[in-house]
Amino acid sequence: MSGAPEIRVLVVEDDPVAADAHALYAGRVRGFRVVGVAHSRAAAVRLLERVPVDLILLDLYLPDGHGLALLRALRAAGHAADVIAVTSARDLAVVREGVSLGVVQYVLKPFAFATLRDRLTRYAEFRGAAGEASGQDEVDRALAALRAPQPATLPKGLSGPTLEAVTRTLREAPTGLTAAEAGVAVGISRITARRYLEHLVTEGRALRAPQYGQIGRPELQYRWRETTR
């Protein structure tokens, strides 16, 4: 990225806490600069009318319309900004439609900073490729930089499958869970469950609060952020 112009990023996310987190993450990656944050489709359109944008980090669930509807409108208006969808949507039909509209990557919530950093770094590598390819191999290498991201790095001692299981269990518990309850549900120890729950809190995907009413030291109750999509 040395000497290359900064990639200007617009974050479109209805949850203010998540939007701030995504903007903070993107701003920490070398070569990227966040030029705006919009919490709705209408706000995104207004911002794009006055601010040049190279890349949109787009939530697909917006209060005034689906993210792909916004993208279709932007393409019809001649906006050529690339898009990385940041969403919990797992419908492959939606993924296919997004690709046809110029979505270059999908980042599924919840995710760690390392996940977004990996996608942005690979996007920058793909965007920075210039000149004429010498053959099929070079074209394949350019596309591989964009389409074949490495697995995101989790904190030492955490695994992706277990994190997914803890995340699913917490999301399905409307009143929240203690670490002991999460451990029983997932089949891991209370201490291990707490590490995963604390990771979700650190990433802004869960909340914690002391649970009073019992004798002795209060337990921590973890709850999924209802506004997280």
GROMACS .gro file of C-alpha atoms in nm:
model
  229
    1MET     CA    1   0.000   0.000   0.000
    2SER     CA    2   0.304   0.228   0.016
    3GLY     CA    3   0.251   0.533  -0.207
    4ALA     CA    4  -0.100   0.423  -0.305
    5PRO     CA    5  -0.391   0.662  -0.250
    6GLU     CA    6  -0.605   0.596   0.054
    7ILE     CA    7  -0.917   0.389   0.002
    8ARG     CA    8  -1.215   0.597   0.117
    9VAL     CA    9  -1.467   0.396   0.317
   10LEU     CA   10  -1.832   0.455   0.397
   11VAL     CA   11  -1.985   0.252   0.681
   12VAL     CA   12  -2.359   0.186   0.642
   13GLU     CA   13  -2.495   0.023   0.959
   14ASP     CA   14  -2.816   0.098   1.150
   15ASP     CA   15  -2.684  -0.002   1.494
   16PRO     CA   16  -2.480   0.297   1.621
   17VAL     CA   17  -2.257   0.082   1.843
   18ALA     CA   18  -2.180  -0.161   1.560
   19ALA     CA   19  -2.131   0.128   1.317
   20ASP     CA   20  -1.876   0.291   1.547
   21ALA     CA   21  -1.697  -0.044   1.588
   22HIS     CA   22  -1.682  -0.104   1.212
   23ALA     CA   23  -1.554   0.249   1.150
   24LEU     CA   24  -1.290   0.204   1.421
   25TYR     CA   25  -1.182  -0.129   1.275
   26ALA     CA   26  -1.157   0.004   0.918
   27GLY     CA   27  -0.967   0.311   1.034
   28ARG     CA   28  -0.706   0.090   1.199
   29VAL     CA   29  -0.614  -0.080   0.870
   30ARG     CA   30  -0.332   0.090   0.686
   31GLY     CA   31  -0.436   0.249   0.360
   32PHE     CA   32  -0.804   0.293   0.451
   33ARG     CA   33  -0.980   0.609   0.567
   34VAL     CA   34  -1.340   0.625   0.688
   35VAL     CA   35  -1.508   0.926   0.528
   36GLY     CA   36  -1.857   0.876   0.667
   37VAL     CA   37  -2.101   0.668   0.868
   38ALA     CA   38  -2.468   0.631   0.774
   39HIS     CA   39  -2.737   0.460   0.981
   40SER     CA   40  -2.998   0.430   0.703
   41ARG     CA   41  -3.039   0.395   0.330
   42ALA     CA   42  -3.147   0.759   0.294
   43ALA     CA   43  -2.851   0.887   0.495
   44ALA     CA   44  -2.614   0.679   0.281
   45VAL     CA   45  -2.756   0.824  -0.040
   46ARG     CA   46  -2.723   1.180   0.092
   47LEU     CA   47  -2.364   1.122   0.197
   48LEU     CA   48  -2.269   0.962  -0.135
   49GLU     CA   49  -2.400   1.270  -0.317
   50ARG     CA   50  -2.135   1.487  -0.157
   51VAL     CA   51  -1.844   1.262  -0.052
   52PRO     CA   52  -1.630   1.046  -0.287
   53VAL     CA   53  -1.631   0.684  -0.169
   54ASP     CA   54  -1.428   0.387  -0.294
   55LEU     CA   55  -1.562   0.112  -0.067
   56ILE     CA   56  -1.887   0.066   0.126
   57LEU     CA   57  -1.911  -0.156   0.434
   58LEU     CA   58  -2.279  -0.237   0.398
   59ASP     CA   59  -2.520  -0.387   0.648
   60LEU     CA   60  -2.804  -0.561   0.464
   61TYR     CA   61  -3.070  -0.488   0.729
   62LEU     CA   62  -3.149  -0.117   0.727
   63PRO     CA   63  -3.452   0.055   0.884
   64ASP     CA   64  -3.569   0.202   0.551
   65GLY     CA   65  -3.494  -0.082   0.310
   66HIS     CA   66  -3.272  -0.379   0.235
   67GLY     CA   67  -2.904  -0.311   0.173
   68LEU     CA   68  -2.920  -0.472  -0.171
   69ALA     CA   69  -3.205  -0.238  -0.265
   70LEU     CA   70  -2.973   0.049  -0.179
   71LEU     CA   71  -2.700  -0.110  -0.388
   72ARG     CA   72  -2.931  -0.155  -0.687
   73ALA     CA   73  -3.027   0.214  -0.666
   74LEU     CA   74  -2.663   0.319  -0.646
   75ARG     CA   75  -2.570   0.113  -0.950
   76ALA     CA   76  -2.862   0.259  -1.144
   77ALA     CA   77  -2.738   0.607  -1.051
   78GLY     CA   78  -2.389   0.527  -1.175
   79HIS     CA   79  -2.209   0.479  -0.842
   80ALA     CA   80  -1.924   0.233  -0.893
   81ALA     CA   81  -1.800   0.196  -0.533
   82ASP     CA   82  -1.713  -0.159  -0.433
   83VAL     CA   83  -1.903  -0.318  -0.147
   84ILE     CA   84  -1.816  -0.550   0.139
   85ALA     CA   85  -2.134  -0.679   0.300
   86VAL     CA   86  -2.112  -0.685   0.681
   87THR     CA   87  -2.414  -0.884   0.789
   88SER     CA   88  -2.560  -1.190   0.957
   89ALA     CA   89  -2.750  -1.285   0.637
   90ARG     CA   90  -2.661  -1.639   0.534
   91ASP     CA   91  -2.911  -1.690   0.251
   92LEU     CA   92  -2.701  -1.797  -0.047
   93ALA     CA   93  -2.958  -1.648  -0.288
   94VAL     CA   94  -2.889  -1.311  -0.127
   95VAL     CA   95  -2.515  -1.377  -0.156
   96ARG     CA   96  -2.549  -1.452  -0.529
   97GLU     CA   97  -2.754  -1.138  -0.589
   98GLY     CA   98  -2.500  -0.934  -0.397
   99VAL     CA   99  -2.215  -1.067  -0.610
  100SER     CA  100  -2.404  -0.970  -0.926
  101LEU     CA  101  -2.436  -0.614  -0.788
  102GLY     CA  102  -2.069  -0.578  -0.702
  103VAL     CA  103  -2.036  -0.715  -0.349
  104VAL     CA  104  -1.673  -0.827  -0.342
  105GLN     CA  105  -1.668  -0.985   0.005
  106TYR     CA  106  -1.901  -1.096   0.283
  107VAL     CA  107  -1.813  -1.060   0.652
  108LEU     CA  108  -2.055  -1.250   0.874
  109LYS     CA  109  -2.142  -1.115   1.218
  110PRO     CA  110  -2.016  -1.162   1.478
  111PHE     CA  111  -1.656  -1.113   1.373
  112ALA     CA  112  -1.325  -1.003   1.519
  113PHE     CA  113  -1.106  -0.717   1.402
  114ALA     CA  114  -0.869  -0.971   1.243
  115THR     CA  115  -1.149  -1.089   1.014
  116LEU     CA  116  -1.223  -0.746   0.872
  117ARG     CA  117  -0.854  -0.658   0.856
  118ASP     CA  118  -0.793  -0.970   0.645
  119ARG     CA  119  -1.076  -0.885   0.404
  120LEU     CA  120  -0.967  -0.522   0.369
  121THR     CA  121  -0.601  -0.613   0.317
  122ARG     CA  122  -0.692  -0.861   0.045
  123TYR     CA  123  -0.929  -0.613  -0.116
  124ALA     CA  124  -0.651  -0.353  -0.123
  125GLU     CA  125  -0.416  -0.607  -0.285
  126PHE     CA  126  -0.675  -0.685  -0.551
  127ARG     CA  127  -0.754  -0.316  -0.609
  128GLY     CA  128  -0.387  -0.229  -0.636
  129ALA     CA  129  -0.317  -0.477  -0.915
  130ALA     CA  130  -0.237  -0.284  -1.232
  131GLY     CA  131  -0.121  -0.340  -1.587
  132GLU     CA  132  -0.202  -0.626  -1.823
  133ALA     CA  133  -0.198  -0.984  -1.700
  134SER     CA  134   0.062  -1.205  -1.867
  135GLY     CA  135  -0.175  -1.501  -1.870
  136GLN     CA  136  -0.439  -1.706  -1.691
  137ASP     CA  137  -0.216  -1.772  -1.389
  138GLU     CA  138  -0.176  -1.403  -1.314
  139VAL     CA  139  -0.549  -1.341  -1.347
  140ASP     CA  140  -0.613  -1.634  -1.112
  141ARG     CA  141  -0.367  -1.496  -0.857
  142ALA     CA  142  -0.535  -1.155  -0.862
  143LEU     CA  143  -0.877  -1.310  -0.806
  144ALA     CA  144  -0.742  -1.542  -0.536
  145ALA     CA  145  -0.631  -1.243  -0.333
  146LEU     CA  146  -0.993  -1.132  -0.321
  147ARG     CA  147  -1.183  -1.459  -0.309
  148ALA     CA  148  -0.975  -1.685  -0.088
  149PRO     CA  149  -0.924  -1.513   0.249
  150GLN     CA  150  -0.729  -1.692   0.518
  151PRO     CA  151  -0.916  -1.803   0.830
  152ALA     CA  152  -0.947  -1.520   1.080
  153THR     CA  153  -0.713  -1.535   1.376
  154LEU     CA  154  -0.891  -1.575   1.710
  155PRO     CA  155  -0.728  -1.507   2.045
  156LYS     CA  156  -0.499  -1.790   2.155
  157GLY     CA  157  -0.693  -2.084   2.294
  158LEU     CA  158  -1.024  -2.005   2.121
  159SER     CA  159  -1.158  -2.209   1.830
  160GLY     CA  160  -1.400  -2.109   1.557
  161PRO     CA  161  -1.646  -2.399   1.599
  162THR     CA  162  -1.671  -2.349   1.975
  163LEU     CA  163  -1.714  -1.973   1.933
  164GLU     CA  164  -1.995  -2.040   1.686
  165ALA     CA  165  -2.161  -2.281   1.932
  166VAL     CA  166  -2.138  -2.032   2.221
  167THR     CA  167  -2.265  -1.752   1.999
  168ARG     CA  168  -2.563  -1.959   1.883
  169THR     CA  169  -2.645  -2.065   2.240
  170LEU     CA  170  -2.632  -1.707   2.368
  171ARG     CA  171  -2.847  -1.575   2.082
  172GLU     CA  172  -3.111  -1.839   2.157
  173ALA     CA  173  -3.129  -1.740   2.527
  174PRO     CA  174  -3.367  -1.440   2.548
  175THR     CA  175  -3.291  -1.371   2.914
  176GLY     CA  176  -2.919  -1.438   2.887
  177LEU     CA  177  -2.688  -1.699   3.037
  178THR     CA  178  -2.421  -1.731   3.301
  179ALA     CA  179  -2.088  -1.885   3.206
  180ALA     CA  180  -2.189  -2.202   3.392
  181GLU     CA  181  -2.516  -2.228   3.199
  182ALA     CA  182  -2.342  -2.165   2.868
  183GLY     CA  183  -2.083  -2.428   2.953
  184VAL     CA  184  -2.347  -2.691   3.023
  185ALA     CA  185  -2.537  -2.607   2.704
  186VAL     CA  186  -2.227  -2.626   2.483
  187GLY     CA  187  -2.049  -2.906   2.668
  188ILE     CA  188  -1.746  -2.712   2.790
  189SER     CA  189  -1.625  -2.597   3.131
  190ARG     CA  190  -1.753  -2.280   3.298
  191ILE     CA  191  -1.406  -2.122   3.275
  192THR     CA  192  -1.380  -2.198   2.903
  193ALA     CA  193  -1.733  -2.070   2.839
  194ARG     CA  194  -1.650  -1.748   3.018
  195ARG     CA  195  -1.349  -1.690   2.791
  196TYR     CA  196  -1.571  -1.714   2.484
  197LEU     CA  197  -1.841  -1.496   2.639
  198GLU     CA  198  -1.585  -1.233   2.736
  199HIS     CA  199  -1.455  -1.241   2.378
  200LEU     CA  200  -1.807  -1.164   2.252
  201VAL     CA  201  -1.831  -0.876   2.501
  202THR     CA  202  -1.495  -0.740   2.384
  203GLU     CA  203  -1.614  -0.755   2.024
  204GLY     CA  204  -1.930  -0.562   2.113
  205ARG     CA  205  -2.162  -0.856   2.035
  206ALA     CA  206  -2.273  -0.931   2.390
  207LEU     CA  207  -2.344  -0.748   2.713
  208ARG     CA  208  -2.269  -0.855   3.069
  209ALA     CA  209  -2.414  -0.752   3.403
  210PRO     CA  210  -2.398  -0.891   3.759
  211GLN     CA  211  -2.685  -1.119   3.857
  212TYR     CA  212  -2.797  -1.042   4.212
  213GLY     CA  213  -3.046  -1.218   4.441
  214GLN     CA  214  -2.832  -1.512   4.544
  215ILE     CA  215  -2.613  -1.567   4.850
  216GLY     CA  216  -2.248  -1.487   4.797
  217ARG     CA  217  -2.073  -1.314   4.512
  218PRO     CA  218  -2.310  -1.228   4.222
  219GLU     CA  219  -2.261  -1.415   3.896
  220LEU     CA  220  -2.215  -1.240   3.565
  221GLN     CA  221  -2.509  -1.270   3.327
  222TYR     CA  222  -2.430  -1.248   2.956
  223ARG     CA  223  -2.686  -1.139   2.699
  224TRP     CA  224  -2.673  -1.108   2.321
  225ARG     CA  225  -2.702  -0.752   2.195
  226GLU     CA  226  -3.055  -0.736   2.054
  227THR     CA  227  -2.959  -0.467   1.803
  228THR     CA  228  -2.683  -0.680   1.652
  229ARG     CA  229  -2.792  -0.807   1.311
   0.00000   0.00000   0.00000
